[in-house]
């Protein structure tokens, strides 16, 4: 995710990437990330935050609770609830109903297009795996959503098998 250069960059911006499994936090000062964390790791810090960029794929009721909590924690911060649009940062959304695209996918595509001029495939591995394509003209060509290997194992019950060959998990391969 990236912070819009039009924002007053002398100040700290806290970016929240709210996924299905976890919340990822990144604290920006100017264009640098000065701290990052996951879920409750933020509780150990009393950052002075001037703006919060909130990007969530969760449902409205969950988002309301989270935004309420953010408002309490950072009462002086300007909170921006980021939404998907038809066009942004020189990229045209492939969806005829733009709001149906996940904000995580949209921000990934916007960031990648701002960094690379050619046609790019964006792969985002989380609870789900998202694959999106954006071409050099800034046209988002759409993409795919697939279950992660963890999710597939749960769906088909592989975690109950004894033979480890059926088990995946990226921690075994690093
Ligand atoms: N680089 C990786 N390779 C494989 N699995 C990963 C990787 N990073 C995270 N995971 C797995 O993805 C799952 C969730 O990760 P993460 O918290 O990033 O997703 P999320 O943002 O909540 O999901 P989503 O964006 O799909 O809603 C965890 O089960 C984690 O083990
Ligand atoms: C698929 C998830 C939940 C993955 O985080 C997210 O990208 C989302 O809510 N997408 C909406 C559906 C779509 O992008 O087509």
mmCIF file of N, CA, C and O in Angstrom, residues 8-89:
data_model
loop_
_atom_site.group_PDB
_atom_site.id
_atom_site.type_symbol
_atom_site.label_atom_id
_atom_site.label_comp_id
_atom_site.label_asym_id
_atom_site.label_seq_id
_atom_site.Cartn_x
_atom_site.Cartn_y
_atom_site.Cartn_z
ATOM 1 N N UNK A 8 -0.405 15.801 3.622
ATOM 2 C CA UNK A 8 0.674 16.517 4.321
ATOM 3 C C UNK A 8 1.684 15.521 4.872
ATOM 4 O O UNK A 8 1.439 14.843 5.854
ATOM 5 N N UNK A 9 2.831 15.428 4.177
ATOM 6 C CA UNK A 9 3.732 14.307 4.448
ATOM 7 C C UNK A 9 4.640 14.522 5.659
ATOM 8 O O UNK A 9 5.425 13.648 5.981
ATOM 9 N N UNK A 10 4.548 15.675 6.299
ATOM 10 C CA UNK A 10 5.357 15.870 7.502
ATOM 11 C C UNK A 10 4.758 15.078 8.655
ATOM 12 O O UNK A 10 5.314 15.035 9.730
ATOM 13 N N UNK A 11 3.622 14.506 8.447
ATOM 14 C CA UNK A 11 2.890 13.912 9.549
ATOM 15 C C UNK A 11 2.843 12.401 9.434
ATOM 16 O O UNK A 11 3.060 11.844 8.377
ATOM 17 N N UNK A 12 2.512 11.753 10.555
ATOM 18 C CA UNK A 12 2.436 10.298 10.558
ATOM 19 C C UNK A 12 1.074 9.826 10.060
ATOM 20 O O UNK A 12 0.038 10.310 10.504
ATOM 21 N N UNK A 13 1.119 8.888 9.151
ATOM 22 C CA UNK A 13 -0.098 8.282 8.616
ATOM 23 C C UNK A 13 -0.063 6.796 8.980
ATOM 24 O O UNK A 13 0.909 6.107 8.679
ATOM 25 N N UNK A 14 -1.126 6.343 9.615
ATOM 26 C CA UNK A 14 -1.225 4.934 9.977
ATOM 27 C C UNK A 14 -2.120 4.245 8.945
ATOM 28 O O UNK A 14 -3.274 4.645 8.749
ATOM 29 N N UNK A 15 -1.553 3.249 8.275
ATOM 30 C CA UNK A 15 -2.310 2.518 7.259
ATOM 31 C C UNK A 15 -2.772 1.191 7.851
ATOM 32 O O UNK A 15 -1.979 0.471 8.452
ATOM 33 N N UNK A 16 -4.053 0.899 7.683
ATOM 34 C CA UNK A 16 -4.617 -0.367 8.186
ATOM 35 C C UNK A 16 -5.073 -1.214 7.002
ATOM 36 O O UNK A 16 -5.939 -0.794 6.237
ATOM 37 N N UNK A 17 -4.479 -2.393 6.878
ATOM 38 C CA UNK A 17 -4.896 -3.350 5.847
ATOM 39 C C UNK A 17 -5.647 -4.451 6.597
ATOM 40 O O UNK A 17 -5.039 -5.328 7.205
ATOM 41 N N UNK A 18 -6.974 -4.359 6.567
ATOM 42 C CA UNK A 18 -7.808 -5.275 7.357
ATOM 43 C C UNK A 18 -8.228 -6.443 6.471
ATOM 44 O O UNK A 18 -9.078 -6.302 5.584
ATOM 45 N N UNK A 19 -7.579 -7.596 6.684
ATOM 46 C CA UNK A 19 -7.901 -8.787 5.908
ATOM 47 C C UNK A 19 -8.860 -9.686 6.665
ATOM 48 O O UNK A 19 -9.291 -9.360 7.780
ATOM 49 N N UNK A 20 -9.155 -10.831 6.085
ATOM 50 C CA UNK A 20 -10.080 -11.759 6.736
ATOM 51 C C UNK A 20 -9.483 -12.376 7.989
ATOM 52 O O UNK A 20 -10.191 -12.624 8.959
ATOM 53 N N UNK A 21 -8.172 -12.616 7.969
ATOM 54 C CA UNK A 21 -7.540 -13.273 9.104
ATOM 55 C C UNK A 21 -6.936 -12.265 10.068
ATOM 56 O O UNK A 21 -7.049 -12.421 11.280
ATOM 57 N N UNK A 22 -6.304 -11.239 9.553
ATOM 58 C CA UNK A 22 -5.574 -10.345 10.448
ATOM 59 C C UNK A 22 -5.551 -8.914 9.933
ATOM 60 O O UNK A 22 -5.834 -8.661 8.761
ATOM 61 N N UNK A 23 -5.196 -8.017 10.866
ATOM 62 C CA UNK A 23 -5.032 -6.600 10.514
ATOM 63 C C UNK A 23 -3.545 -6.328 10.420
ATOM 64 O O UNK A 23 -2.784 -6.650 11.335
ATOM 65 N N UNK A 24 -3.125 -5.775 9.308
ATOM 66 C CA UNK A 24 -1.728 -5.374 9.158
ATOM 67 C C UNK A 24 -1.657 -3.863 9.282
ATOM 68 O O UNK A 24 -2.443 -3.147 8.660
ATOM 69 N N UNK A 25 -0.719 -3.394 10.116
ATOM 70 C CA UNK A 25 -0.547 -1.962 10.350
ATOM 71 C C UNK A 25 0.773 -1.506 9.747
ATOM 72 O O UNK A 25 1.769 -2.225 9.843
ATOM 73 N N UNK A 26 0.787 -0.287 9.195
ATOM 74 C CA UNK A 26 2.052 0.316 8.755
ATOM 75 C C UNK A 26 1.996 1.797 9.090
ATOM 76 O O UNK A 26 1.012 2.470 8.770
ATOM 77 N N UNK A 27 3.048 2.280 9.753
ATOM 78 C CA UNK A 27 3.105 3.696 10.117
ATOM 79 C C UNK A 27 4.081 4.397 9.175
ATOM 80 O O UNK A 27 5.259 4.034 9.117
ATOM 81 N N UNK A 28 3.557 5.384 8.447
ATOM 82 C CA UNK A 28 4.384 6.143 7.501
ATOM 83 C C UNK A 28 4.762 7.497 8.088
ATOM 84 O O UNK A 28 3.908 8.181 8.669
ATOM 85 N N UNK A 29 6.021 7.873 7.875
ATOM 86 C CA UNK A 29 6.437 9.257 8.097
ATOM 87 C C UNK A 29 7.025 9.683 6.760
ATOM 88 O O UNK A 29 7.995 9.090 6.289
ATOM 89 N N UNK A 30 6.460 10.697 6.169
ATOM 90 C CA UNK A 30 6.756 11.044 4.773
ATOM 91 C C UNK A 30 6.505 9.771 3.947
ATOM 92 O O UNK A 30 5.462 9.171 4.084
ATOM 93 N N UNK A 31 7.474 9.350 3.153
ATOM 94 C CA UNK A 31 7.215 8.160 2.343
ATOM 95 C C UNK A 31 7.852 6.896 2.907
ATOM 96 O O UNK A 31 7.898 5.865 2.241
ATOM 97 N N UNK A 32 8.330 6.998 4.160
ATOM 98 C CA UNK A 32 8.991 5.831 4.756
ATOM 99 C C UNK A 32 8.085 5.124 5.750
ATOM 100 O O UNK A 32 7.372 5.781 6.521
ATOM 101 N N UNK A 33 8.169 3.803 5.747
ATOM 102 C CA UNK A 33 7.477 3.040 6.789
ATOM 103 C C UNK A 33 8.402 3.010 7.997
ATOM 104 O O UNK A 33 9.535 2.518 7.908
ATOM 105 N N UNK A 34 7.921 3.557 9.122
ATOM 106 C CA UNK A 34 8.799 3.607 10.311
ATOM 107 C C UNK A 34 8.419 2.542 11.338
ATOM 108 O O UNK A 34 9.129 2.336 12.308
ATOM 109 N N UNK A 35 7.272 1.925 11.150
ATOM 110 C CA UNK A 35 6.909 0.796 12.026
ATOM 111 C C UNK A 35 5.868 -0.035 11.280
ATOM 112 O O UNK A 35 5.061 0.499 10.518
ATOM 113 N N UNK A 36 5.933 -1.339 11.461
ATOM 114 C CA UNK A 36 4.844 -2.185 10.954
ATOM 115 C C UNK A 36 4.544 -3.278 11.964
ATOM 116 O O UNK A 36 5.411 -3.679 12.749
ATOM 117 N N UNK A 37 3.286 -3.735 11.960
ATOM 118 C CA UNK A 37 2.895 -4.761 12.916
ATOM 119 C C UNK A 37 1.601 -5.433 12.479
ATOM 120 O O UNK A 37 1.029 -5.110 11.430
ATOM 121 N N UNK A 38 1.187 -6.376 13.310
ATOM 122 C CA UNK A 38 0.024 -7.199 12.987
ATOM 123 C C UNK A 38 -0.895 -7.249 14.211
ATOM 124 O O UNK A 38 -0.424 -7.328 15.349
ATOM 125 N N UNK A 39 -2.161 -7.145 14.002
ATOM 126 C CA UNK A 39 -3.180 -7.279 15.050
ATOM 127 C C UNK A 39 -2.825 -6.496 16.316
ATOM 128 O O UNK A 39 -2.587 -5.311 16.238
ATOM 129 N N UNK A 40 -2.703 -7.181 17.478
ATOM 130 C CA UNK A 40 -2.574 -6.461 18.751
ATOM 131 C C UNK A 40 -1.182 -5.883 19.001
ATOM 132 O O UNK A 40 -0.969 -5.240 20.033
ATOM 133 N N UNK A 41 -0.263 -6.076 18.080
ATOM 134 C CA UNK A 41 1.075 -5.480 18.266
ATOM 135 C C UNK A 41 0.982 -3.960 18.386
ATOM 136 O O UNK A 41 1.833 -3.330 19.002
ATOM 137 N N UNK A 42 -0.050 -3.370 17.840
ATOM 138 C CA UNK A 42 -0.238 -1.911 17.916
ATOM 139 C C UNK A 42 -0.497 -1.454 19.362
ATOM 140 O O UNK A 42 -0.224 -0.312 19.712
ATOM 141 N N UNK A 43 -1.000 -2.375 20.191
ATOM 142 C CA UNK A 43 -1.361 -2.005 21.569
ATOM 143 C C UNK A 43 -0.148 -1.565 22.391
ATOM 144 O O UNK A 43 -0.295 -0.869 23.384
ATOM 145 N N UNK A 44 1.038 -1.980 21.965
ATOM 146 C CA UNK A 44 2.252 -1.640 22.724
ATOM 147 C C UNK A 44 2.788 -0.254 22.382
ATOM 148 O O UNK A 44 3.835 0.148 22.880
ATOM 149 N N UNK A 45 2.092 0.469 21.499
ATOM 150 C CA UNK A 45 2.633 1.750 21.034
ATOM 151 C C UNK A 45 1.596 2.861 21.151
ATOM 152 O O UNK A 45 0.414 2.649 20.880
ATOM 153 N N UNK A 46 2.094 4.035 21.563
ATOM 154 C CA UNK A 46 1.205 5.200 21.630
ATOM 155 C C UNK A 46 1.661 6.196 20.562
ATOM 156 O O UNK A 46 2.256 7.227 20.865
ATOM 157 N N UNK A 47 1.405 5.872 19.320
ATOM 158 C CA UNK A 47 1.854 6.733 18.229
ATOM 159 C C UNK A 47 0.998 7.991 18.165
ATOM 160 O O UNK A 47 -0.212 7.940 18.409
ATOM 161 N N UNK A 48 1.656 9.085 17.795
ATOM 162 C CA UNK A 48 0.869 10.288 17.500
ATOM 163 C C UNK A 48 0.534 10.239 16.007
ATOM 164 O O UNK A 48 1.425 10.350 15.160
ATOM 165 N N UNK A 49 -0.719 10.011 15.733
ATOM 166 C CA UNK A 49 -1.132 9.745 14.361
ATOM 167 C C UNK A 49 -2.020 10.894 13.870
ATOM 168 O O UNK A 49 -2.957 11.291 14.545
ATOM 169 N N UNK A 50 -1.682 11.404 12.674
ATOM 170 C CA UNK A 50 -2.479 12.520 12.141
ATOM 171 C C UNK A 50 -3.537 12.063 11.159
ATOM 172 O O UNK A 50 -4.519 12.753 10.923
ATOM 173 N N UNK A 51 -3.327 10.908 10.562
ATOM 174 C CA UNK A 51 -4.346 10.369 9.657
ATOM 175 C C UNK A 51 -4.291 8.849 9.702
ATOM 176 O O UNK A 51 -3.221 8.262 9.925
ATOM 177 N N UNK A 52 -5.454 8.244 9.523
ATOM 178 C CA UNK A 52 -5.532 6.783 9.429
ATOM 179 C C UNK A 52 -6.168 6.459 8.079
ATOM 180 O O UNK A 52 -7.234 6.988 7.748
ATOM 181 N N UNK A 53 -5.473 5.626 7.290
ATOM 182 C CA UNK A 53 -6.051 5.132 6.032
ATOM 183 C C UNK A 53 -6.543 3.715 6.319
ATOM 184 O O UNK A 53 -5.747 2.830 6.637
ATOM 185 N N UNK A 54 -7.839 3.520 6.182
ATOM 186 C CA UNK A 54 -8.480 2.267 6.574
ATOM 187 C C UNK A 54 -8.942 1.535 5.310
ATOM 188 O O UNK A 54 -9.758 2.048 4.545
ATOM 189 N N UNK A 55 -8.406 0.329 5.082
ATOM 190 C CA UNK A 55 -8.801 -0.474 3.916
ATOM 191 C C UNK A 55 -9.204 -1.846 4.422
ATOM 192 O O UNK A 55 -8.373 -2.572 4.964
ATOM 193 N N UNK A 56 -10.472 -2.188 4.260
ATOM 194 C CA UNK A 56 -10.956 -3.433 4.854
ATOM 195 C C UNK A 56 -11.784 -4.257 3.879
ATOM 196 O O UNK A 56 -12.565 -3.714 3.091
ATOM 197 N N UNK A 57 -11.607 -5.592 3.967
ATOM 198 C CA UNK A 57 -12.450 -6.489 3.175
ATOM 199 C C UNK A 57 -13.526 -7.135 4.057
ATOM 200 O O UNK A 57 -14.224 -8.045 3.621
ATOM 201 N N UNK A 58 -13.641 -6.652 5.301
ATOM 202 C CA UNK A 58 -14.635 -7.253 6.203
ATOM 203 C C UNK A 58 -16.015 -6.634 5.995
ATOM 204 O O UNK A 58 -16.165 -5.657 5.262
ATOM 205 N N UNK A 59 -17.022 -7.177 6.683
ATOM 206 C CA UNK A 59 -18.377 -6.679 6.464
ATOM 207 C C UNK A 59 -18.619 -5.373 7.235
ATOM 208 O O UNK A 59 -17.835 -4.974 8.086
ATOM 209 N N UNK A 60 -19.744 -4.720 6.903
ATOM 210 C CA UNK A 60 -20.019 -3.377 7.437
ATOM 211 C C UNK A 60 -20.043 -3.341 8.959
ATOM 212 O O UNK A 60 -19.528 -2.402 9.568
ATOM 213 N N UNK A 61 -20.645 -4.367 9.587
ATOM 214 C CA UNK A 61 -20.776 -4.306 11.049
ATOM 215 C C UNK A 61 -19.393 -4.424 11.711
ATOM 216 O O UNK A 61 -19.088 -3.705 12.667
ATOM 217 N N UNK A 62 -18.549 -5.288 11.176
ATOM 218 C CA UNK A 62 -17.187 -5.421 11.697
ATOM 219 C C UNK A 62 -16.400 -4.120 11.472
ATOM 220 O O UNK A 62 -15.684 -3.641 12.356
ATOM 221 N N UNK A 63 -16.585 -3.528 10.302
ATOM 222 C CA UNK A 63 -15.864 -2.282 9.999
ATOM 223 C C UNK A 63 -16.298 -1.152 10.922
ATOM 224 O O UNK A 63 -15.477 -0.350 11.357
ATOM 225 N N UNK A 64 -17.608 -1.105 11.221
ATOM 226 C CA UNK A 64 -18.096 -0.056 12.119
ATOM 227 C C UNK A 64 -17.431 -0.152 13.485
ATOM 228 O O UNK A 64 -16.991 0.850 14.047
ATOM 229 N N UNK A 65 -17.353 -1.373 13.995
ATOM 230 C CA UNK A 65 -16.702 -1.587 15.304
ATOM 231 C C UNK A 65 -15.238 -1.166 15.262
ATOM 232 O O UNK A 65 -14.739 -0.492 16.163
ATOM 233 N N UNK A 66 -14.557 -1.565 14.181
ATOM 234 C CA UNK A 66 -13.134 -1.226 14.062
ATOM 235 C C UNK A 66 -12.936 0.287 13.963
ATOM 236 O O UNK A 66 -12.062 0.854 14.603
ATOM 237 N N UNK A 67 -13.797 0.938 13.179
ATOM 238 C CA UNK A 67 -13.651 2.388 12.997
ATOM 239 C C UNK A 67 -13.945 3.137 14.294
ATOM 240 O O UNK A 67 -13.310 4.153 14.591
ATOM 241 N N UNK A 68 -14.888 2.590 15.060
ATOM 242 C CA UNK A 68 -15.208 3.191 16.358
ATOM 243 C C UNK A 68 -13.969 3.124 17.272
ATOM 244 O O UNK A 68 -13.602 4.089 17.928
ATOM 245 N N UNK A 69 -13.336 1.951 17.273
ATOM 246 C CA UNK A 69 -12.131 1.732 18.083
ATOM 247 C C UNK A 69 -10.994 2.668 17.644
ATOM 248 O O UNK A 69 -10.308 3.267 18.480
ATOM 249 N N UNK A 70 -10.839 2.804 16.332
ATOM 250 C CA UNK A 70 -9.793 3.687 15.792
ATOM 251 C C UNK A 70 -10.067 5.138 16.207
ATOM 252 O O UNK A 70 -9.161 5.876 16.604
ATOM 253 N N UNK A 71 -11.336 5.543 16.148
ATOM 254 C CA UNK A 71 -11.726 6.900 16.536
ATOM 255 C C UNK A 71 -11.393 7.186 17.992
ATOM 256 O O UNK A 71 -10.944 8.276 18.339
ATOM 257 N N UNK A 72 -11.598 6.164 18.834
ATOM 258 C CA UNK A 72 -11.307 6.328 20.274
ATOM 259 C C UNK A 72 -9.799 6.426 20.496
ATOM 260 O O UNK A 72 -9.319 7.207 21.292
ATOM 261 N N UNK A 73 -9.067 5.573 19.772
ATOM 262 C CA UNK A 73 -7.629 5.503 19.995
ATOM 263 C C UNK A 73 -6.894 6.727 19.438
ATOM 264 O O UNK A 73 -5.909 7.179 19.993
ATOM 265 N N UNK A 74 -7.390 7.244 18.317
ATOM 266 C CA UNK A 74 -6.733 8.390 17.668
ATOM 267 C C UNK A 74 -7.763 9.495 17.445
ATOM 268 O O UNK A 74 -8.152 9.777 16.304
ATOM 269 N N UNK A 75 -8.221 10.144 18.538
ATOM 270 C CA UNK A 75 -9.324 11.106 18.422
ATOM 271 C C UNK A 75 -8.996 12.318 17.550
ATOM 272 O O UNK A 75 -9.909 12.939 17.003
ATOM 273 N N UNK A 76 -7.719 12.630 17.378
ATOM 274 C CA UNK A 76 -7.356 13.812 16.572
ATOM 275 C C UNK A 76 -7.023 13.460 15.122
ATOM 276 O O UNK A 76 -6.668 14.336 14.345
ATOM 277 N N UNK A 77 -7.116 12.182 14.793
ATOM 278 C CA UNK A 77 -6.709 11.773 13.442
ATOM 279 C C UNK A 77 -7.867 11.893 12.462
ATOM 280 O O UNK A 77 -9.033 11.696 12.812
ATOM 281 N N UNK A 78 -7.499 12.203 11.239
ATOM 282 C CA UNK A 78 -8.451 12.224 10.142
ATOM 283 C C UNK A 78 -8.533 10.784 9.603
ATOM 284 O O UNK A 78 -7.531 10.253 9.133
ATOM 285 N N UNK A 79 -9.692 10.159 9.715
ATOM 286 C CA UNK A 79 -9.796 8.750 9.304
ATOM 287 C C UNK A 79 -10.416 8.660 7.905
ATOM 288 O O UNK A 79 -11.513 9.158 7.670
ATOM 289 N N UNK A 80 -9.678 8.027 6.992
ATOM 290 C CA UNK A 80 -10.170 7.870 5.622
ATOM 291 C C UNK A 80 -10.509 6.400 5.386
ATOM 292 O O UNK A 80 -9.617 5.545 5.432
ATOM 293 N N UNK A 81 -11.779 6.142 5.137
ATOM 294 C CA UNK A 81 -12.225 4.777 4.842
ATOM 295 C C UNK A 81 -12.108 4.590 3.318
ATOM 296 O O UNK A 81 -12.954 5.072 2.560
ATOM 297 N N UNK A 82 -11.051 3.927 2.874
ATOM 298 C CA UNK A 82 -10.760 3.852 1.436
ATOM 299 C C UNK A 82 -11.751 2.951 0.712
ATOM 300 O O UNK A 82 -12.084 1.865 1.184
ATOM 301 N N UNK A 83 -12.229 3.422 -0.439
ATOM 302 C CA UNK A 83 -13.222 2.675 -1.210
ATOM 303 C C UNK A 83 -12.722 2.454 -2.637
ATOM 304 O O UNK A 83 -11.920 3.237 -3.153
ATOM 305 N N UNK A 84 -13.264 1.437 -3.261
ATOM 306 C CA UNK A 84 -12.912 1.139 -4.649
ATOM 307 C C UNK A 84 -13.699 2.090 -5.559
ATOM 308 O O UNK A 84 -14.872 2.372 -5.309
ATOM 309 N N UNK A 85 -13.047 2.566 -6.620
ATOM 310 C CA UNK A 85 -13.719 3.458 -7.566
ATOM 311 C C UNK A 85 -13.579 2.911 -8.988
ATOM 312 O O UNK A 85 -12.866 1.927 -9.218
ATOM 313 N N UNK A 86 -14.252 3.553 -9.933
ATOM 314 C CA UNK A 86 -14.187 3.107 -11.332
ATOM 315 C C UNK A 86 -12.823 3.427 -11.930
ATOM 316 O O UNK A 86 -12.282 2.640 -12.718
ATOM 317 N N UNK A 87 -12.272 4.589 -11.522
ATOM 318 C CA UNK A 87 -10.963 5.025 -12.034
ATOM 319 C C UNK A 87 -10.201 5.670 -10.885
ATOM 320 O O UNK A 87 -10.797 6.401 -10.094
ATOM 321 N N UNK A 88 -8.926 5.402 -10.771
ATOM 322 C CA UNK A 88 -8.074 6.098 -9.788
ATOM 323 C C UNK A 88 -6.620 5.946 -10.204
ATOM 324 O O UNK A 88 -6.228 4.890 -10.734
ATOM 325 N N UNK A 89 -5.832 6.992 -9.961
ATOM 326 C CA UNK A 89 -4.378 6.959 -10.195
ATOM 327 C C UNK A 89 -4.036 6.419 -11.591
ATOM 328 O O UNK A 89 -3.079 5.645 -11.743
#
